[in-house]
XYZ file of C-alpha atoms in Angstrom:
681
model
C 65.341 50.740 142.536
C 62.557 52.303 140.341
C 61.589 54.510 143.288
C 65.212 55.697 143.622
C 65.397 56.569 139.913
C 62.148 58.501 140.106
C 63.355 60.405 143.177
C 66.646 61.361 141.480
C 64.818 62.588 138.375
C 62.472 64.681 140.525
C 65.410 66.286 142.367
C 67.119 67.149 139.066
C 63.950 68.683 137.655
C 63.439 70.839 140.753
C 67.107 71.983 140.684
C 66.887 73.027 137.044
C 63.576 74.769 137.628
C 64.903 76.652 140.646
C 68.014 77.736 138.729
C 65.899 78.954 135.810
C 63.647 80.945 138.114
C 66.615 82.483 139.917
C 68.286 83.370 136.636
C 65.108 84.959 135.288
C 64.602 86.977 138.428
C 68.252 88.020 138.501
C 68.199 89.031 134.822
C 65.112 91.070 135.409
C 67.082 93.118 137.952
C 69.690 94.200 135.350
C 69.182 97.798 134.232
C 68.192 98.328 130.592
C 70.991 98.915 128.101
C 71.772 102.544 127.280
C 74.183 103.528 124.510
C 76.367 106.599 125.196
C 78.093 108.256 122.242
C 79.855 110.759 124.510
C 80.584 109.109 127.868
C 83.110 111.781 128.926
C 83.700 115.466 128.098
C 86.675 114.502 125.915
C 84.535 112.204 123.781
C 81.769 114.779 123.531
C 84.369 117.274 122.340
C 85.588 114.700 119.821
C 82.060 114.401 118.433
C 81.888 118.172 118.031
C 85.207 118.223 116.149
C 84.333 115.354 113.828
C 80.893 116.792 113.031
C 82.314 120.238 112.359
C 85.100 118.781 110.207
C 82.571 116.828 108.123
C 80.492 119.953 107.595
C 83.447 122.111 106.561
C 84.780 119.360 104.320
C 81.417 119.061 102.587
C 81.393 122.824 102.112
C 84.978 122.862 100.869
C 85.877 125.522 103.441
C 89.672 125.308 103.421
C 90.137 128.313 105.716
C 88.033 126.767 108.452
C 89.669 123.350 108.031
C 93.075 124.978 108.458
C 91.868 126.774 111.582
C 90.508 123.598 113.184
C 93.798 121.772 112.647
C 95.865 124.663 113.991
C 93.689 124.869 117.100
C 93.932 121.110 117.765
C 97.714 121.139 117.356
C 98.036 124.048 119.752
C 95.641 122.746 122.410
C 96.836 119.102 122.236
C 93.318 118.028 123.205
C 93.071 114.279 123.582
C 90.721 111.507 124.558
C 90.859 109.686 127.872
C 92.963 106.897 126.363
C 95.562 109.252 124.912
C 94.368 109.648 121.327
C 94.590 113.230 120.104
C 91.512 114.905 118.650
C 93.839 115.906 115.805
C 93.953 112.235 114.876
C 90.136 112.123 114.739
C 90.211 115.218 112.545
C 92.524 113.576 110.001
C 90.459 110.393 110.042
C 87.448 112.403 108.874
C 89.424 114.019 106.037
C 90.951 110.713 104.927
C 87.820 108.566 105.145
C 87.120 107.249 101.649
C 83.552 107.244 100.291
C 82.153 103.998 98.897
C 81.985 105.045 95.252
C 85.182 105.204 93.197
C 84.158 108.519 91.642
C 83.655 110.059 95.087
C 86.999 108.684 96.255
C 88.759 110.319 93.315
C 86.874 113.521 94.122
C 88.171 113.475 97.706
C 91.755 113.082 96.468
C 91.221 115.884 93.943
C 89.926 118.223 96.672
C 92.959 117.553 98.880
C 95.337 118.029 95.927
C 93.618 121.347 95.233
C 94.117 122.283 98.881
C 97.842 121.496 98.570
C 98.096 123.535 95.373
C 96.356 126.547 96.926
C 98.285 126.324 100.210
C 101.737 124.958 99.276
C 103.124 125.813 102.740
C 100.271 124.110 104.604
C 101.389 121.084 106.606
C 97.730 120.204 107.233
C 96.927 119.870 103.528
C 99.858 117.552 102.791
C 99.345 115.358 105.841
C 95.639 115.026 105.001
C 96.488 114.124 101.390
C 99.005 111.494 102.514
C 96.419 109.999 104.897
C 93.808 109.945 102.135
C 96.158 108.359 99.588
C 96.947 105.629 102.100
C 93.259 104.910 102.666
C 92.768 105.100 98.878
C 95.488 102.465 98.489
C 93.782 100.103 100.934
C 90.485 100.625 99.123
C 92.160 99.320 95.959
C 93.769 96.372 97.742
C 90.746 95.343 99.786
C 90.763 93.769 103.240
C 91.322 90.163 102.168
C 94.457 88.069 102.476
C 97.293 88.516 99.993
C 96.199 85.694 97.711
C 92.756 87.288 97.249
C 94.090 90.619 95.943
C 93.855 91.139 92.182
C 96.825 92.161 90.048
C 95.201 95.549 89.471
C 94.610 95.877 93.194
C 98.297 95.277 93.933
C 99.329 97.778 91.268
C 97.081 100.549 92.572
C 98.007 99.721 96.159
C 101.698 100.162 95.422
C 101.289 103.289 93.294
C 99.085 105.106 95.817
C 101.359 104.262 98.748
C 104.316 105.548 96.735
C 102.402 108.771 96.111
C 101.609 109.086 99.810
C 105.256 108.689 100.736
C 106.289 111.354 98.231
C 103.724 113.744 99.742
C 105.057 113.020 103.228
C 108.642 113.600 102.106
C 107.594 116.975 100.711
C 105.701 117.820 103.903
C 108.757 117.030 106.046
C 110.602 119.899 104.341
C 108.034 122.503 105.391
C 108.772 124.911 108.213
C 105.595 124.013 110.112
C 105.360 120.439 111.429
C 102.468 118.307 112.630
C 102.255 115.238 114.919
C 99.818 113.739 112.425
C 102.704 113.434 109.938
C 104.180 110.547 111.900
C 100.824 108.790 112.200
C 100.389 109.011 108.416
C 103.953 107.750 107.921
C 103.195 104.754 110.163
C 100.267 103.852 107.898
C 102.459 104.079 104.794
C 105.129 101.968 106.493
C 102.569 99.293 107.324
C 101.517 98.952 103.687
C 105.017 99.187 102.204
C 106.560 96.846 104.758
C 109.438 99.031 105.870
C 112.571 97.527 107.321
C 112.131 97.185 111.144
C 115.107 99.436 111.815
C 113.629 102.162 109.613
C 110.176 101.752 111.141
C 111.293 101.886 114.761
C 113.540 104.858 114.013
C 110.361 106.603 112.831
C 108.445 105.550 115.971
C 111.247 106.618 118.301
C 111.462 110.004 116.588
C 107.682 110.434 116.812
C 107.496 109.535 120.508
C 110.509 111.704 121.230
C 108.766 114.700 119.673
C 105.304 114.122 121.142
C 105.101 111.313 123.748
C 101.411 111.991 124.535
C 100.195 111.237 120.987
C 98.401 107.953 121.645
C 98.080 106.768 118.043
C 101.853 106.255 117.802
C 101.615 103.428 120.324
C 98.467 101.860 118.844
C 99.920 101.854 115.328
C 103.253 100.450 116.500
C 101.527 97.587 118.334
C 99.477 96.861 115.228
C 102.626 96.842 113.040
C 104.200 94.297 115.423
C 101.350 91.796 115.149
C 102.407 88.464 113.579
C 100.001 88.907 110.673
C 101.901 92.052 109.687
C 105.593 92.529 110.381
C 106.168 91.288 113.920
C 106.403 88.126 115.950
C 104.213 86.630 118.666
C 104.839 88.430 121.929
C 106.702 91.337 120.307
C 104.287 94.184 120.983
C 103.670 92.862 124.499
C 107.400 93.019 125.273
C 107.605 96.486 123.704
C 104.879 98.036 125.870
C 106.343 96.357 128.952
C 109.675 98.019 128.217
C 108.031 101.416 127.744
C 106.084 101.121 130.990
C 109.190 100.107 132.944
C 110.876 103.346 131.868
C 108.151 105.413 133.563
C 108.583 106.922 137.053
C 108.279 104.423 139.883
C 104.724 105.239 140.942
C 103.349 105.502 137.411
C 104.510 102.228 135.859
C 101.396 100.107 136.340
C 99.055 102.891 135.229
C 101.312 103.498 132.227
C 101.207 99.800 131.409
C 97.395 99.823 131.591
C 97.266 102.842 129.244
C 99.538 101.082 126.736
C 97.381 97.949 126.855
C 94.398 100.194 126.118
C 96.299 101.688 123.152
C 97.112 98.227 121.823
C 93.482 97.139 122.157
C 92.331 100.046 119.978
C 93.887 98.461 116.861
C 94.129 94.773 117.689
C 91.466 92.126 117.398
C 90.206 90.071 120.318
C 92.454 87.150 119.430
C 95.533 89.417 119.623
C 94.895 90.471 123.232
C 96.053 87.381 125.124
C 96.234 87.724 128.917
C 97.960 84.383 129.325
C 100.859 82.327 128.012
C 103.367 84.940 129.188
C 101.925 87.576 126.847
C 99.945 90.423 128.483
C 100.081 90.748 132.284
C 96.496 90.953 133.523
C 97.366 91.532 137.167
C 99.509 94.494 136.250
C 96.845 95.787 133.875
C 94.161 95.468 136.574
C 96.318 97.231 139.141
C 96.969 100.060 136.698
C 93.266 100.559 135.960
C 92.421 100.441 139.657
C 94.947 103.236 140.275
C 93.439 105.148 137.364
C 89.898 104.769 138.740
C 91.073 105.803 142.189
C 92.144 109.114 140.628
C 89.128 109.458 138.295
C 86.293 107.435 139.864
C 83.595 108.943 137.638
C 85.432 108.454 134.340
C 83.053 106.147 132.511
C 85.396 105.603 129.583
C 88.155 104.193 131.792
C 85.614 101.855 133.405
C 84.179 100.797 130.032
C 87.615 99.806 128.764
C 88.522 98.145 132.070
C 85.340 96.062 131.806
C 86.109 94.953 128.277
C 89.673 93.979 129.162
C 88.416 92.064 132.224
C 86.162 90.015 129.953
C 89.097 89.418 127.582
C 91.191 88.293 130.557
C 88.339 85.994 131.664
C 88.114 87.822 135.011
C 84.389 87.482 135.701
C 84.495 89.087 139.138
C 86.234 92.270 137.972
C 83.865 92.567 135.003
C 80.879 92.247 137.327
C 82.245 94.912 139.676
C 82.534 97.384 136.809
C 79.111 96.480 135.413
C 77.707 97.158 138.897
C 79.005 100.719 138.659
C 78.224 101.495 135.007
C 74.837 99.784 135.012
C 73.304 99.473 131.576
C 75.442 102.213 130.028
C 77.872 101.219 127.284
C 79.991 102.782 124.549
C 78.995 101.646 121.025
C 82.624 101.636 119.823
C 83.376 98.981 122.447
C 80.193 96.911 122.460
C 77.428 96.162 120.028
C 74.031 95.720 121.687
C 74.323 91.944 121.295
C 77.892 91.691 122.606
C 77.037 93.959 125.550
C 74.167 91.722 126.621
C 76.378 88.650 126.141
C 79.086 90.224 128.311
C 76.562 90.950 131.063
C 75.292 87.371 130.891
C 78.891 86.233 131.212
C 79.479 88.445 134.261
C 76.203 87.824 136.113
C 74.826 84.520 134.884
C 77.926 82.447 134.201
C 77.297 82.497 130.451
C 79.997 81.879 127.802
C 82.690 84.493 127.305
C 81.732 86.483 124.177
C 85.238 87.860 123.554
C 87.563 84.897 123.910
C 87.539 83.052 120.573
C 87.230 79.317 120.461
C 90.411 77.397 119.880
C 90.870 76.458 116.254
C 93.380 74.197 114.677
C 95.658 76.383 112.590
C 97.015 75.160 109.287
C 100.685 74.554 109.750
C 103.105 75.597 107.101
C 106.227 77.617 106.586
C 105.995 81.267 107.559
C 108.329 83.669 105.850
C 108.909 86.687 108.020
C 110.554 89.915 106.933
C 114.030 88.787 107.987
C 113.786 85.543 106.010
C 112.523 87.291 102.891
C 115.261 89.898 103.161
C 117.926 87.179 103.416
C 116.459 85.388 100.406
C 116.465 88.669 98.489
C 120.133 89.225 99.348
C 120.953 85.670 98.275
C 119.193 86.125 94.939
C 121.054 89.398 94.388
C 124.400 87.707 95.038
C 123.593 84.795 92.719
C 122.460 87.093 89.896
C 125.519 89.303 90.300
C 127.857 86.295 90.214
C 126.025 84.800 87.221
C 126.216 88.090 85.311
C 129.894 88.526 86.162
C 130.720 84.958 85.154
C 128.899 85.247 81.800
C 130.597 88.570 81.054
C 133.975 87.115 82.008
C 133.409 84.036 79.857
C 132.568 86.155 76.799
C 135.603 88.358 77.460
C 137.707 85.203 77.595
C 136.376 84.159 74.168
C 137.159 87.602 72.747
C 140.688 87.463 74.168
C 141.189 83.887 72.931
C 140.147 84.908 69.408
C 142.947 87.432 69.515
C 145.426 84.942 71.051
C 145.529 86.773 74.389
C 144.270 83.973 76.630
C 145.969 85.161 79.798
C 144.407 88.590 79.432
C 141.046 86.856 79.072
C 141.627 84.788 82.235
C 142.420 87.949 84.199
C 139.282 89.582 82.763
C 137.213 86.627 84.010
C 138.431 87.052 87.588
C 137.985 90.820 87.496
C 134.469 90.527 86.046
C 133.331 87.922 88.594
C 134.754 89.527 91.724
C 133.945 93.106 90.706
C 130.359 92.169 89.827
C 129.617 91.004 93.360
C 129.738 94.483 94.950
C 129.221 96.616 91.834
C 126.974 94.533 89.538
C 127.171 95.339 85.842
C 129.602 98.180 86.527
C 132.166 95.581 87.619
C 132.024 93.591 84.400
C 131.943 96.866 82.432
C 135.238 97.815 84.048
C 136.682 94.401 83.153
C 135.567 94.862 79.525
C 137.042 98.340 79.271
C 140.286 97.100 80.772
C 140.529 94.256 78.250
C 139.748 96.634 75.367
C 142.483 99.046 76.461
C 144.943 96.164 76.739
C 144.100 94.787 73.288
C 144.406 98.246 71.752
C 147.934 98.443 73.113
C 148.937 95.112 71.574
C 150.509 94.882 68.074
C 148.014 95.136 65.215
C 146.935 91.890 63.537
C 146.328 91.162 59.870
C 142.576 91.087 59.355
C 140.224 90.329 56.499
C 139.136 93.592 54.884
C 136.515 91.919 52.666
C 132.985 93.206 52.823
C 130.985 90.007 52.179
C 129.823 87.784 55.041
C 127.835 84.547 55.093
C 124.105 85.428 55.290
C 123.255 82.103 56.938
C 125.936 82.457 59.590
C 124.712 85.997 60.138
C 121.125 84.764 60.561
C 122.278 82.179 63.092
C 124.245 84.836 64.988
C 121.307 87.262 65.020
C 118.903 84.613 66.299
C 121.363 83.523 69.002
C 121.918 87.094 70.167
C 118.192 87.935 70.161
C 117.228 84.760 72.003
C 120.050 85.328 74.502
C 118.897 88.923 75.056
C 115.350 87.820 75.900
C 116.339 84.589 77.615
C 118.794 86.163 80.026
C 116.174 88.677 81.161
C 113.564 85.966 81.693
C 115.996 83.654 83.489
C 117.074 86.492 85.796
C 113.553 87.773 86.497
C 112.328 84.351 87.675
C 114.627 84.082 90.735
C 114.295 87.829 91.369
C 110.514 87.332 91.760
C 110.850 84.652 94.440
C 111.122 87.002 97.471
C 108.075 88.961 96.308
C 106.033 85.787 95.736
C 106.926 84.623 99.246
C 105.713 87.979 100.559
C 102.533 88.382 98.483
C 101.578 84.789 97.654
C 102.417 82.460 94.760
C 99.446 83.585 92.665
C 100.690 87.188 92.433
C 103.188 86.843 89.578
C 101.960 89.965 87.781
C 102.129 92.027 90.976
C 105.651 90.719 91.642
C 106.757 91.846 88.176
C 105.283 95.288 88.867
C 107.282 95.491 92.093
C 110.433 94.537 90.148
C 109.725 97.323 87.670
C 108.921 99.924 90.324
C 112.037 99.328 92.434
C 114.394 99.339 89.427
C 115.428 95.693 89.684
C 113.927 94.788 86.303
C 115.797 97.688 84.670
C 119.053 96.542 86.254
C 118.462 93.074 84.834
C 117.784 94.599 81.391
C 120.993 96.662 81.618
C 123.009 93.563 82.501
C 121.456 91.572 79.636
C 122.132 94.397 77.162
C 125.774 94.605 78.214
C 126.199 90.848 77.828
C 124.631 91.011 74.364
C 127.042 93.793 73.366
C 129.922 91.537 74.406
C 128.258 88.656 72.578
C 127.999 90.720 69.403
C 131.728 91.416 69.593
C 132.437 87.724 70.192
C 130.373 86.434 67.246
C 132.230 88.755 64.886
C 135.103 86.259 65.040
C 138.813 86.897 64.913
C 139.420 87.504 61.225
C 137.447 90.719 60.604
C 137.550 94.183 62.034
C 134.883 94.505 64.741
C 134.154 98.117 63.818
C 133.467 97.130 60.198
C 131.395 94.069 61.141
C 129.225 96.006 63.584
C 128.919 99.128 61.448
C 130.864 101.307 63.872
C 132.518 103.287 61.119
C 132.547 107.074 60.982
C 129.094 108.244 59.785
C 128.441 110.717 57.042
C 128.156 114.003 58.893
C 125.695 115.801 56.622
C 123.382 112.824 56.239
C 123.413 112.170 59.974
C 122.688 115.776 60.935
C 119.926 116.027 58.338
C 118.104 112.723 58.632
C 118.394 111.917 62.337
C 116.170 114.829 63.489
C 113.819 114.295 60.527
C 113.305 110.657 61.427
C 112.886 111.560 65.098
C 110.018 113.902 64.192
C 108.476 111.137 62.063
C 108.788 108.653 64.949
C 107.275 111.108 67.441
C 104.342 111.774 65.087
C 103.920 108.056 64.535
C 103.876 107.453 68.294
C 101.258 110.178 68.735
C 99.058 108.520 66.113
C 99.592 105.033 67.537
C 98.457 106.199 70.991
C 94.983 106.770 69.537
C 94.588 103.142 68.390
C 96.714 101.322 70.951
C 95.470 97.821 71.730
C 95.008 96.556 75.301
C 98.103 94.335 75.355
C 100.373 97.108 74.136
C 98.822 99.511 76.629
C 99.463 97.146 79.548
C 103.042 96.551 78.413
C 103.714 100.287 78.246
C 102.096 100.903 81.641
C 104.271 98.203 83.147
C 107.376 99.686 81.544
C 106.490 103.148 82.841
C 106.569 101.850 86.402
C 110.339 101.950 86.063
C 110.145 105.740 86.479
C 110.089 105.191 90.248
C 113.814 104.337 89.881
C 114.809 107.162 87.509
C 118.531 106.403 87.113
C 118.147 102.778 86.025
C 115.021 103.641 84.006
C 116.893 106.229 81.938
C 120.085 104.183 81.567
C 118.192 101.090 80.478
C 115.935 102.724 77.880
C 118.173 105.532 76.629
C 121.593 103.878 76.572
C 121.941 100.130 77.033
C 118.831 98.881 75.184
C 119.443 101.053 72.063
C 123.142 100.133 72.030
C 122.526 96.384 72.241
C 119.619 96.287 69.777
C 121.266 98.509 67.181
C 124.525 96.541 67.272
C 122.513 93.365 66.629
C 120.121 94.554 63.910
C 121.601 97.614 62.205
C 125.163 96.542 62.952
C 125.868 92.820 62.821
C 122.780 91.785 60.803
C 122.919 94.709 58.349
C 126.617 94.194 57.578
C 126.113 90.459 57.131
C 123.193 90.712 54.695
C 123.519 93.943 52.724
C 125.891 92.599 50.021
C 124.085 89.320 49.374
C 120.434 90.286 50.018
C 120.243 93.977 49.118
C 118.811 96.795 51.184
C 115.093 96.006 50.974
C 115.357 92.378 52.042
C 117.955 93.227 54.685
C 115.707 95.943 56.120
C 112.607 93.726 56.052
C 114.213 90.691 57.697
C 116.124 92.651 60.349
C 113.039 94.763 61.167
C 110.849 91.667 61.414
C 113.195 89.981 63.911
C 113.551 93.320 65.699
C 109.743 93.472 66.098
C 109.571 89.862 67.311
C 112.088 90.762 70.012
C 109.349 93.024 71.449
C 106.766 90.249 71.644
C 105.328 91.709 74.864
C 103.345 94.203 72.742
C 100.089 93.627 70.924
C 99.711 93.931 67.153
C 99.671 97.748 67.158
C 102.875 97.892 69.159
C 104.546 95.299 66.931
C 103.645 97.247 63.791
C 105.107 100.386 65.347
C 108.357 98.586 66.231
C 108.576 97.110 62.719
C 108.206 100.531 61.074
C 110.754 101.928 63.541
C 113.151 99.198 62.435
C 112.647 100.127 58.782
C 113.396 103.796 59.509
C 116.520 102.852 61.436
C 117.667 100.625 58.557
C 117.126 103.539 56.166
C 119.170 105.820 58.418
C 121.929 103.208 58.436
C 121.965 103.265 54.641
C 121.950 107.058 54.396
C 124.610 107.642 57.072
C 126.784 104.596 56.402
C 127.126 103.851 60.127
C 125.228 102.338 63.040
C 126.137 105.246 65.329
C 123.312 107.581 64.137
C 120.937 104.634 64.530
C 121.945 104.296 68.168
C 121.434 108.037 68.669
C 118.009 108.004 66.979
C 116.885 104.917 68.904
C 118.000 106.537 72.178
C 116.190 109.771 71.306
C 112.980 107.902 70.456
C 113.129 106.076 73.785
C 113.881 109.370 75.538
C 110.564 110.733 74.264
C 108.837 107.799 75.975
C 110.876 108.308 79.147
C 109.969 111.998 79.326
C 106.286 111.239 78.771
C 106.468 108.636 81.565
C 107.429 111.362 84.025
C 105.292 114.176 82.624
C 102.129 112.322 81.656
C 102.143 108.620 82.608
C 99.535 106.355 81.132
C 96.409 106.075 83.282
């Protein structure tokens, strides 16, 4: 037995030694590695274009940059895989330097180019590309939960700017295939609806089917980590290939797999599990090589895909032809040597990642988030309609018109579902018209009201005004938090502001507060008298309203110089509403002034002026008015308090709340105009 063990050990040692010697000798026969930057004429031409573009960009030679782009559009020169040299040209222009100052300088140069050549399609497409890359620089390459609030804000703003530039470029007489490639990048970041995105892709391919980047970008968009599902891009390229002429389908399929591989990572290129068809890919590349046997780039890509498909024999056949030559955009020196060891020595596959256990959890795709967003919209609309209807019912009940109030409830609820606040507004106007047509009632004409009841009413209305906005914003944020991650509350609020949803919530809350102010007036006094809606003194109004507006504008100019950080952030956030101009203007210039003035210079002023006098009435109402704007820092609160005092003074001089509403709207209009003309940085 000991002799048998010794013999077996000796045999094993000799086998290992022989294998090591054979491997060493075989490895020594492999040609040395040689990196080729330009393996084909097309790639050497691409190097010339990129180098020339860098030089002209550094020199700021706009004329030459225009000429290069025009020549590339006309010639339609492209790489062996289908990518146009025009795409490489734009990549050079859009590439962002490392330093923030240099990045801003690149954007400034392209904006100057647009200004000097307003009819240049090249300038606008380059600017849109650069703004998109600038946006991703701000966001970073990490997962959603690693992006800072400031990163999300800049990401959204810069993508919005890029889309505006593209919209302007689309109107120009001259067009460029690079426009669609830039639009695909914007769509990726903004998360366009699939129907909108594929309409863009179909239009692009219809206009220029040879522009390879369209296919690469579309495959990238369809990856599960972006906006697609597992197996989606694979099915898409299969469908495209099957539409090709009979004898070209396999080669077309191979070219589309190549396009997909340009953007995807190794783990995305799965030649198994019913995903990518390796046999069809291999057949397509073999047909390609039969036509172009000396095309090194086709062989380089075929070799890489063979390694990804775990086809050792095919990889070895291609390595036999290409020798030690490799393309540095496909292989690093280390990965190239590892791939050769895999092909010749039976080493591990360097491209197929090891299986890892993925963390399981709910995944919210675009469709799910969209459905949740629709559900939230319906719930908020119904809630707003129900609250408006309930307050209208109280108003009607106070005037002994219960049935009219019941009808108003139904109208407000059902009309709010499709039309939002407009629906409940229509219900309110209808009830008002009806009540005006009813016989007049005997009302208390006295001018003294309980100051404590007034204080309670003011507090209730103010708290309701803030509370309704907060309670509506919370569910409205849910779809955005599902999309960006639960830690991105600030970024979700910015998205609400930018798309106008926050302004619509503010409009709805203001309208409900106006109804609430009417309701708390009770049934025994004239609403117009209680809310200060009497006819104003004409001379006083015409004199003092513009004077106070000038004072407010001057005060705002002075405050800007000493604005604290919290107030600055609050104003920046508010200015994001300018991306939805209609709701932005309606909210700040109509509904917010109307609601706030009816509360503080209407209901509160009328309830306190007789018992407390003007000074105390102005101080208390202005203090609560300032506290309603608690989002500001101390400088902003002081400004709002002084604004409240001026509005209270105008109420005294004019005898009506109407000039106060006009002045408040005008003051907000100054802010709105500045938001469009010169937004805060």
